[in-house]
PDB file of C-alpha atoms in Angstrom:
ATOM      1  CA  UNK A   1       0.000   0.000   0.000  1.00 92.00           C
ATOM      2  CA  UNK A   2       2.814   2.455   0.828  1.00 94.00           C
ATOM      3  CA  UNK A   3       4.543   1.647  -2.449  1.00 95.00           C
ATOM      4  CA  UNK A   4       1.379   2.104  -4.507  1.00 96.00           C
ATOM      5  CA  UNK A   5       0.515   5.429  -2.879  1.00 94.00           C
ATOM      6  CA  UNK A   6       4.103   6.636  -3.371  1.00 95.00           C
ATOM      7  CA  UNK A   7       3.961   5.878  -7.087  1.00 96.00           C
ATOM      8  CA  UNK A   8       0.522   7.485  -7.382  1.00 95.00           C
ATOM      9  CA  UNK A   9       1.909  10.676  -5.818  1.00 95.00           C
ATOM     10  CA  UNK A  10       4.603  10.657  -8.523  1.00 96.00           C
ATOM     11  CA  UNK A  11       2.206  10.485 -11.442  1.00 96.00           C
ATOM     12  CA  UNK A  12       1.930   6.710 -11.688  1.00 97.00           C
ATOM     13  CA  UNK A  13       5.446   5.941 -12.975  1.00 98.00           C
ATOM     14  CA  UNK A  14       8.986   6.067 -11.551  1.00 98.00           C
ATOM     15  CA  UNK A  15      12.477   4.866 -12.493  1.00 97.00           C
ATOM     16  CA  UNK A  16      12.819   1.323 -11.171  1.00 97.00           C
ATOM     17  CA  UNK A  17      16.120   2.184  -9.470  1.00 96.00           C
ATOM     18  CA  UNK A  18      14.311   4.678  -7.206  1.00 97.00           C
ATOM     19  CA  UNK A  19      11.709   2.180  -5.976  1.00 97.00           C
ATOM     20  CA  UNK A  20      13.749   1.312  -2.875  1.00 97.00           C
ATOM     21  CA  UNK A  21      13.782   5.020  -1.952  1.00 97.00           C
ATOM     22  CA  UNK A  22      10.091   5.781  -2.320  1.00 97.00           C
ATOM     23  CA  UNK A  23       8.317   2.535  -1.375  1.00 96.00           C
ATOM     24  CA  UNK A  24       8.561   2.901   2.422  1.00 94.00           C
ATOM     25  CA  UNK A  25      10.271  -0.471   2.942  1.00 94.00           C
ATOM     26  CA  UNK A  26      13.886  -0.957   4.042  1.00 93.00           C
ATOM     27  CA  UNK A  27      16.366  -2.602   1.692  1.00 94.00           C
ATOM     28  CA  UNK A  28      16.815  -5.446   4.162  1.00 90.00           C
ATOM     29  CA  UNK A  29      15.837  -5.505   7.834  1.00 89.00           C
ATOM     30  CA  UNK A  30      14.615  -8.149  10.256  1.00 88.00           C
ATOM     31  CA  UNK A  31      10.826  -8.291  10.751  1.00 83.00           C
ATOM     32  CA  UNK A  32      10.261  -6.056   7.722  1.00 88.00           C
ATOM     33  CA  UNK A  33       9.386  -6.846   4.120  1.00 91.00           C
ATOM     34  CA  UNK A  34      12.302  -5.787   1.938  1.00 94.00           C
ATOM     35  CA  UNK A  35      11.866  -3.335  -0.921  1.00 95.00           C
ATOM     36  CA  UNK A  36      12.747  -6.058  -3.450  1.00 96.00           C
ATOM     37  CA  UNK A  37      10.126  -8.410  -1.964  1.00 96.00           C
ATOM     38  CA  UNK A  38       7.470  -5.696  -2.165  1.00 96.00           C
ATOM     39  CA  UNK A  39       8.419  -4.967  -5.788  1.00 97.00           C
ATOM     40  CA  UNK A  40       8.311  -8.632  -6.821  1.00 97.00           C
ATOM     41  CA  UNK A  41       4.921  -9.163  -5.179  1.00 97.00           C
ATOM     42  CA  UNK A  42       3.484  -6.126  -6.961  1.00 97.00           C
ATOM     43  CA  UNK A  43       4.839  -7.446 -10.263  1.00 97.00           C
ATOM     44  CA  UNK A  44       3.373 -10.897  -9.621  1.00 97.00           C
ATOM     45  CA  UNK A  45      -0.120  -9.471  -9.133  1.00 96.00           C
ATOM     46  CA  UNK A  46       0.195  -7.078 -12.115  1.00 95.00           C
ATOM     47  CA  UNK A  47      -0.379  -4.103  -9.848  1.00 96.00           C
ATOM     48  CA  UNK A  48       2.959  -2.880 -11.185  1.00 97.00           C
ATOM     49  CA  UNK A  49       4.414  -3.294 -14.658  1.00 97.00           C
ATOM     50  CA  UNK A  50       7.741  -2.448 -16.240  1.00 97.00           C
ATOM     51  CA  UNK A  51       8.682  -0.385 -19.275  1.00 97.00           C
ATOM     52  CA  UNK A  52      11.964   0.878 -20.752  1.00 97.00           C
ATOM     53  CA  UNK A  53      12.116   4.643 -21.240  1.00 97.00           C
ATOM     54  CA  UNK A  54      14.674   6.443 -23.403  1.00 95.00           C
ATOM     55  CA  UNK A  55      17.319   8.324 -21.360  1.00 92.00           C
ATOM     56  CA  UNK A  56      15.880   6.915 -18.109  1.00 95.00           C
ATOM     57  CA  UNK A  57      16.088   3.124 -18.435  1.00 96.00           C
ATOM     58  CA  UNK A  58      13.813   0.647 -16.710  1.00 97.00           C
ATOM     59  CA  UNK A  59      10.737   2.192 -15.089  1.00 98.00           C
ATOM     60  CA  UNK A  60       7.849   0.762 -13.105  1.00 98.00           C
ATOM     61  CA  UNK A  61       4.284   2.001 -13.402  1.00 98.00           C
ATOM     62  CA  UNK A  62       0.861   1.239 -11.971  1.00 97.00           C
ATOM     63  CA  UNK A  63      -0.834  -1.455 -14.030  1.00 95.00           C
ATOM     64  CA  UNK A  64      -4.063   0.537 -14.323  1.00 94.00           C
ATOM     65  CA  UNK A  65      -2.167   2.893 -16.673  1.00 94.00           C
ATOM     66  CA  UNK A  66      -1.220   0.138 -19.155  1.00 92.00           C
ATOM     67  CA  UNK A  67      -3.258   1.621 -22.016  1.00 95.00           C
ATOM     68  CA  UNK A  68      -1.744   5.095 -21.737  1.00 95.00           C
ATOM     69  CA  UNK A  69       1.639   4.675 -20.044  1.00 96.00           C
ATOM     70  CA  UNK A  70       3.400   6.688 -22.760  1.00 96.00           C
ATOM     71  CA  UNK A  71       1.427   9.767 -21.740  1.00 97.00           C
ATOM     72  CA  UNK A  72       2.915   9.582 -18.228  1.00 97.00           C
ATOM     73  CA  UNK A  73       6.536   9.670 -19.344  1.00 97.00           C
ATOM     74  CA  UNK A  74       7.008  13.382 -20.227  1.00 97.00           C
ATOM     75  CA  UNK A  75       5.819  14.505 -16.788  1.00 97.00           C
ATOM     76  CA  UNK A  76       8.094  11.968 -15.089  1.00 97.00           C
ATOM     77  CA  UNK A  77      11.121  13.156 -17.054  1.00 97.00           C
ATOM     78  CA  UNK A  78      10.388  16.792 -16.222  1.00 97.00           C
ATOM     79  CA  UNK A  79       9.918  16.052 -12.523  1.00 97.00           C
ATOM     80  CA  UNK A  80      13.106  14.016 -12.289  1.00 97.00           C
ATOM     81  CA  UNK A  81      15.112  16.735 -14.032  1.00 96.00           C
ATOM     82  CA  UNK A  82      13.756  19.392 -11.673  1.00 97.00           C
ATOM     83  CA  UNK A  83      14.392  17.223  -8.614  1.00 97.00           C
ATOM     84  CA  UNK A  84      17.941  16.363  -9.684  1.00 97.00           C
ATOM     85  CA  UNK A  85      18.761  20.045 -10.185  1.00 97.00           C
ATOM     86  CA  UNK A  86      17.257  20.791  -6.788  1.00 97.00           C
ATOM     87  CA  UNK A  87      19.301  18.007  -5.160  1.00 97.00           C
ATOM     88  CA  UNK A  88      22.458  19.632  -6.498  1.00 97.00           C
ATOM     89  CA  UNK A  89      21.424  22.868  -4.828  1.00 97.00           C
ATOM     90  CA  UNK A  90      20.620  21.067  -1.570  1.00 97.00           C
ATOM     91  CA  UNK A  91      24.046  19.416  -1.674  1.00 97.00           C
ATOM     92  CA  UNK A  92      25.781  22.789  -1.973  1.00 97.00           C
ATOM     93  CA  UNK A  93      23.588  24.268   0.763  1.00 96.00           C
ATOM     94  CA  UNK A  94      24.388  21.452   3.200  1.00 97.00           C
ATOM     95  CA  UNK A  95      28.105  21.662   2.436  1.00 96.00           C
ATOM     96  CA  UNK A  96      28.263  25.444   2.778  1.00 96.00           C
ATOM     97  CA  UNK A  97      26.462  25.350   6.128  1.00 95.00           C
ATOM     98  CA  UNK A  98      28.770  22.627   7.416  1.00 94.00           C
ATOM     99  CA  UNK A  99      25.889  20.238   8.081  1.00 96.00           C
ATOM    100  CA  UNK A 100      27.664  17.305   6.431  1.00 96.00           C
ATOM    101  CA  UNK A 101      31.085  15.834   5.777  1.00 94.00           C
ATOM    102  CA  UNK A 102      32.052  17.830   2.714  1.00 91.00           C
ATOM    103  CA  UNK A 103      33.108  15.076   0.321  1.00 93.00           C
ATOM    104  CA  UNK A 104      30.722  12.367   1.508  1.00 95.00           C
ATOM    105  CA  UNK A 105      27.362  13.635   0.282  1.00 96.00           C
ATOM    106  CA  UNK A 106      25.647  11.133  -1.988  1.00 97.00           C
ATOM    107  CA  UNK A 107      22.531  11.592  -4.108  1.00 97.00           C
ATOM    108  CA  UNK A 108      20.387   9.091  -5.971  1.00 96.00           C
ATOM    109  CA  UNK A 109      21.512   7.787  -9.356  1.00 90.00           C
ATOM    110  CA  UNK A 110      20.868   4.985 -11.842  1.00 83.00           C
ATOM    111  CA  UNK A 111      23.878   3.108 -10.453  1.00 86.00           C
ATOM    112  CA  UNK A 112      23.227   3.292  -6.709  1.00 91.00           C
ATOM    113  CA  UNK A 113      21.283   5.213  -4.087  1.00 96.00           C
ATOM    114  CA  UNK A 114      22.479   6.749  -0.813  1.00 97.00           C
ATOM    115  CA  UNK A 115      22.003   4.271   2.012  1.00 96.00           C
ATOM    116  CA  UNK A 116      21.946   4.774   5.773  1.00 95.00           C
ATOM    117  CA  UNK A 117      21.979   1.367   7.454  1.00 93.00           C
ATOM    118  CA  UNK A 118      18.947  -0.428   5.974  1.00 94.00           C
ATOM    119  CA  UNK A 119      17.257   2.502   4.216  1.00 96.00           C
ATOM    120  CA  UNK A 120      17.762   4.294   0.882  1.00 97.00           C
ATOM    121  CA  UNK A 121      17.322   8.059   0.389  1.00 97.00           C
ATOM    122  CA  UNK A 122      17.363  10.710  -2.312  1.00 98.00           C
ATOM    123  CA  UNK A 123      20.292  12.299  -0.478  1.00 98.00           C
ATOM    124  CA  UNK A 124      22.301  11.230   2.554  1.00 97.00           C
ATOM    125  CA  UNK A 125      25.579  12.147   4.231  1.00 97.00           C
ATOM    126  CA  UNK A 126      27.360  11.608   7.549  1.00 97.00           C
ATOM    127  CA  UNK A 127      27.318  14.605   9.875  1.00 96.00           C
ATOM    128  CA  UNK A 128      29.586  15.589  12.750  1.00 93.00           C
ATOM    129  CA  UNK A 129      27.323  18.310  14.121  1.00 94.00           C
ATOM    130  CA  UNK A 130      27.515  18.059  17.910  1.00 91.00           C
ATOM    131  CA  UNK A 131      23.821  17.140  18.500  1.00 92.00           C
ATOM    132  CA  UNK A 132      24.162  14.214  16.086  1.00 93.00           C
ATOM    133  CA  UNK A 133      27.451  12.596  17.086  1.00 91.00           C
ATOM    134  CA  UNK A 134      27.787   9.954  19.769  1.00 85.00           C
ATOM    135  CA  UNK A 135      30.683   8.204  21.461  1.00 74.00           C
ATOM    136  CA  UNK A 136      33.747   9.468  23.303  1.00 63.00           C
ATOM    137  CA  UNK A 137      35.324  12.669  22.085  1.00 56.00           C
ATOM    138  CA  UNK A 138      38.653  12.089  23.858  1.00 56.00           C
ATOM    139  CA  UNK A 139      40.552   8.952  22.987  1.00 60.00           C
ATOM    140  CA  UNK A 140      37.449   7.059  21.947  1.00 67.00           C
ATOM    141  CA  UNK A 141      35.590   6.543  18.724  1.00 80.00           C
ATOM    142  CA  UNK A 142      33.185   9.243  17.574  1.00 84.00           C
ATOM    143  CA  UNK A 143      30.157   7.922  15.710  1.00 89.00           C
ATOM    144  CA  UNK A 144      28.710  10.428  13.227  1.00 92.00           C
ATOM    145  CA  UNK A 145      25.044  11.076  12.774  1.00 95.00           C
ATOM    146  CA  UNK A 146      23.434  11.507   9.372  1.00 96.00           C
ATOM    147  CA  UNK A 147      21.573  14.044   7.300  1.00 97.00           C
ATOM    148  CA  UNK A 148      18.890  12.304   5.229  1.00 97.00           C
ATOM    149  CA  UNK A 149      16.647  13.923   2.635  1.00 97.00           C
ATOM    150  CA  UNK A 150      13.847  12.911   0.296  1.00 97.00           C
ATOM    151  CA  UNK A 151      12.277  15.090  -2.372  1.00 97.00           C
ATOM    152  CA  UNK A 152       8.955  15.165  -4.231  1.00 97.00           C
ATOM    153  CA  UNK A 153       8.175  18.028  -6.588  1.00 96.00           C
ATOM    154  CA  UNK A 154       4.530  17.495  -7.475  1.00 92.00           C
ATOM    155  CA  UNK A 155       1.774  20.085  -7.104  1.00 89.00           C
ATOM    156  CA  UNK A 156       1.168  19.485  -3.401  1.00 95.00           C
ATOM    157  CA  UNK A 157       2.387  16.689  -1.152  1.00 95.00           C
ATOM    158  CA  UNK A 158      -0.505  15.188   0.788  1.00 94.00           C
ATOM    159  CA  UNK A 159      -0.425  13.429   4.144  1.00 94.00           C
ATOM    160  CA  UNK A 160      -0.825  10.182   2.241  1.00 93.00           C
ATOM    161  CA  UNK A 161       2.192  11.168   0.158  1.00 93.00           C
ATOM    162  CA  UNK A 162       4.500  11.399   3.173  1.00 95.00           C
ATOM    163  CA  UNK A 163       3.435   8.096   4.753  1.00 96.00           C
ATOM    164  CA  UNK A 164       6.036   5.959   2.914  1.00 95.00           C
ATOM    165  CA  UNK A 165       8.741   8.425   3.991  1.00 96.00           C
ATOM    166  CA  UNK A 166       7.580   8.230   7.609  1.00 96.00           C
ATOM    167  CA  UNK A 167       7.406   4.435   7.463  1.00 94.00           C
ATOM    168  CA  UNK A 168      10.991   4.298   6.191  1.00 94.00           C
ATOM    169  CA  UNK A 169      12.096   6.739   8.880  1.00 94.00           C
ATOM    170  CA  UNK A 170      10.431   4.622  11.580  1.00 92.00           C
ATOM    171  CA  UNK A 171      12.323   1.568  10.330  1.00 91.00           C
ATOM    172  CA  UNK A 172      15.614   3.453  10.597  1.00 92.00           C
ATOM    173  CA  UNK A 173      14.847   4.933  14.015  1.00 91.00           C
ATOM    174  CA  UNK A 174      14.026   1.497  15.395  1.00 90.00           C
ATOM    175  CA  UNK A 175      17.660   0.434  14.969  1.00 90.00           C
ATOM    176  CA  UNK A 176      19.758   0.912  18.089  1.00 87.00           C
ATOM    177  CA  UNK A 177      23.245   1.166  16.613  1.00 87.00           C
ATOM    178  CA  UNK A 178      22.626   3.793  13.946  1.00 91.00           C
ATOM    179  CA  UNK A 179      23.683   7.412  14.465  1.00 91.00           C
ATOM    180  CA  UNK A 180      21.082  10.126  15.017  1.00 93.00           C
ATOM    181  CA  UNK A 181      19.455  11.637  11.953  1.00 94.00           C
ATOM    182  CA  UNK A 182      18.648  15.168  10.855  1.00 96.00           C
ATOM    183  CA  UNK A 183      15.771  14.691   8.405  1.00 97.00           C
ATOM    184  CA  UNK A 184      14.499  16.900   5.590  1.00 97.00           C
ATOM    185  CA  UNK A 185      11.642  16.472   3.141  1.00 98.00           C
ATOM    186  CA  UNK A 186      11.675  18.856   0.177  1.00 97.00           C
ATOM    187  CA  UNK A 187       8.549  19.716  -1.813  1.00 97.00           C
ATOM    188  CA  UNK A 188       6.974  22.541  -3.775  1.00 95.00           C
ATOM    189  CA  UNK A 189       4.143  22.721  -1.249  1.00 96.00           C
ATOM    190  CA  UNK A 190       2.317  20.615   1.337  1.00 97.00           C
ATOM    191  CA  UNK A 191      -1.194  20.124   2.533  1.00 96.00           C
ATOM    192  CA  UNK A 192      -1.580  21.583   6.016  1.00 97.00           C
ATOM    193  CA  UNK A 193      -1.947  18.124   7.567  1.00 97.00           C
ATOM    194  CA  UNK A 194       1.198  16.813   5.815  1.00 97.00           C
ATOM    195  CA  UNK A 195       3.248  19.823   6.892  1.00 98.00           C
ATOM    196  CA  UNK A 196       2.114  19.535  10.491  1.00 98.00           C
ATOM    197  CA  UNK A 197       2.670  15.778  10.556  1.00 97.00           C
ATOM    198  CA  UNK A 198       6.276  16.145   9.399  1.00 98.00           C
ATOM    199  CA  UNK A 199       6.929  18.815  12.008  1.00 97.00           C
ATOM    200  CA  UNK A 200       5.375  16.687  14.746  1.00 97.00           C
ATOM    201  CA  UNK A 201       7.831  13.825  14.146  1.00 96.00           C
ATOM    202  CA  UNK A 202      10.914  16.011  14.031  1.00 96.00           C
ATOM    203  CA  UNK A 203      11.319  16.305  10.260  1.00 97.00           C
ATOM    204  CA  UNK A 204      12.099  19.659   8.654  1.00 97.00           C
ATOM    205  CA  UNK A 205       9.706  20.191   5.717  1.00 97.00           C
TER     206      UNK A 205
END
């Protein structure tokens, strides 16, 4: 359900390589369905189908759009281009403010996605900001925290649209040995309930 709603919020089609970011499931974690398991089950029931798109590669789309999938592609390409440009700006912003380790910021790509423990993100980086680090500062090992970000540039992100993000964040926060996280969600605009929900769980929208 999280995966389907996430794809709906993105116009019904996404690059397959980004599924593990948006679906709400961890890549691999005990007592959780993995992102690959969710994807395979959706394929097996024909709720999701696959298509190859020029300049993008393999994409997955909601099966109900089978008769007009080509009409969804231009909007997807435009959104991805805008989001990728925005991620570059976010990267510079985080570096210039000293939020992250300068040369360790990673953003999503066709080859691999940024991963923090069991979860994939649109952008992630270790951070040595004092509220995020843990461990001994003198003679011991300092464990960094992380800055994690997801992005969705549609017309307005609804509360339903942030649920997969929150589910993924809950999976990460349930792990005891992972550094603290500073979390951002970037969008053009939010419904009031979505904005307030993000704020209430400590995410910066």
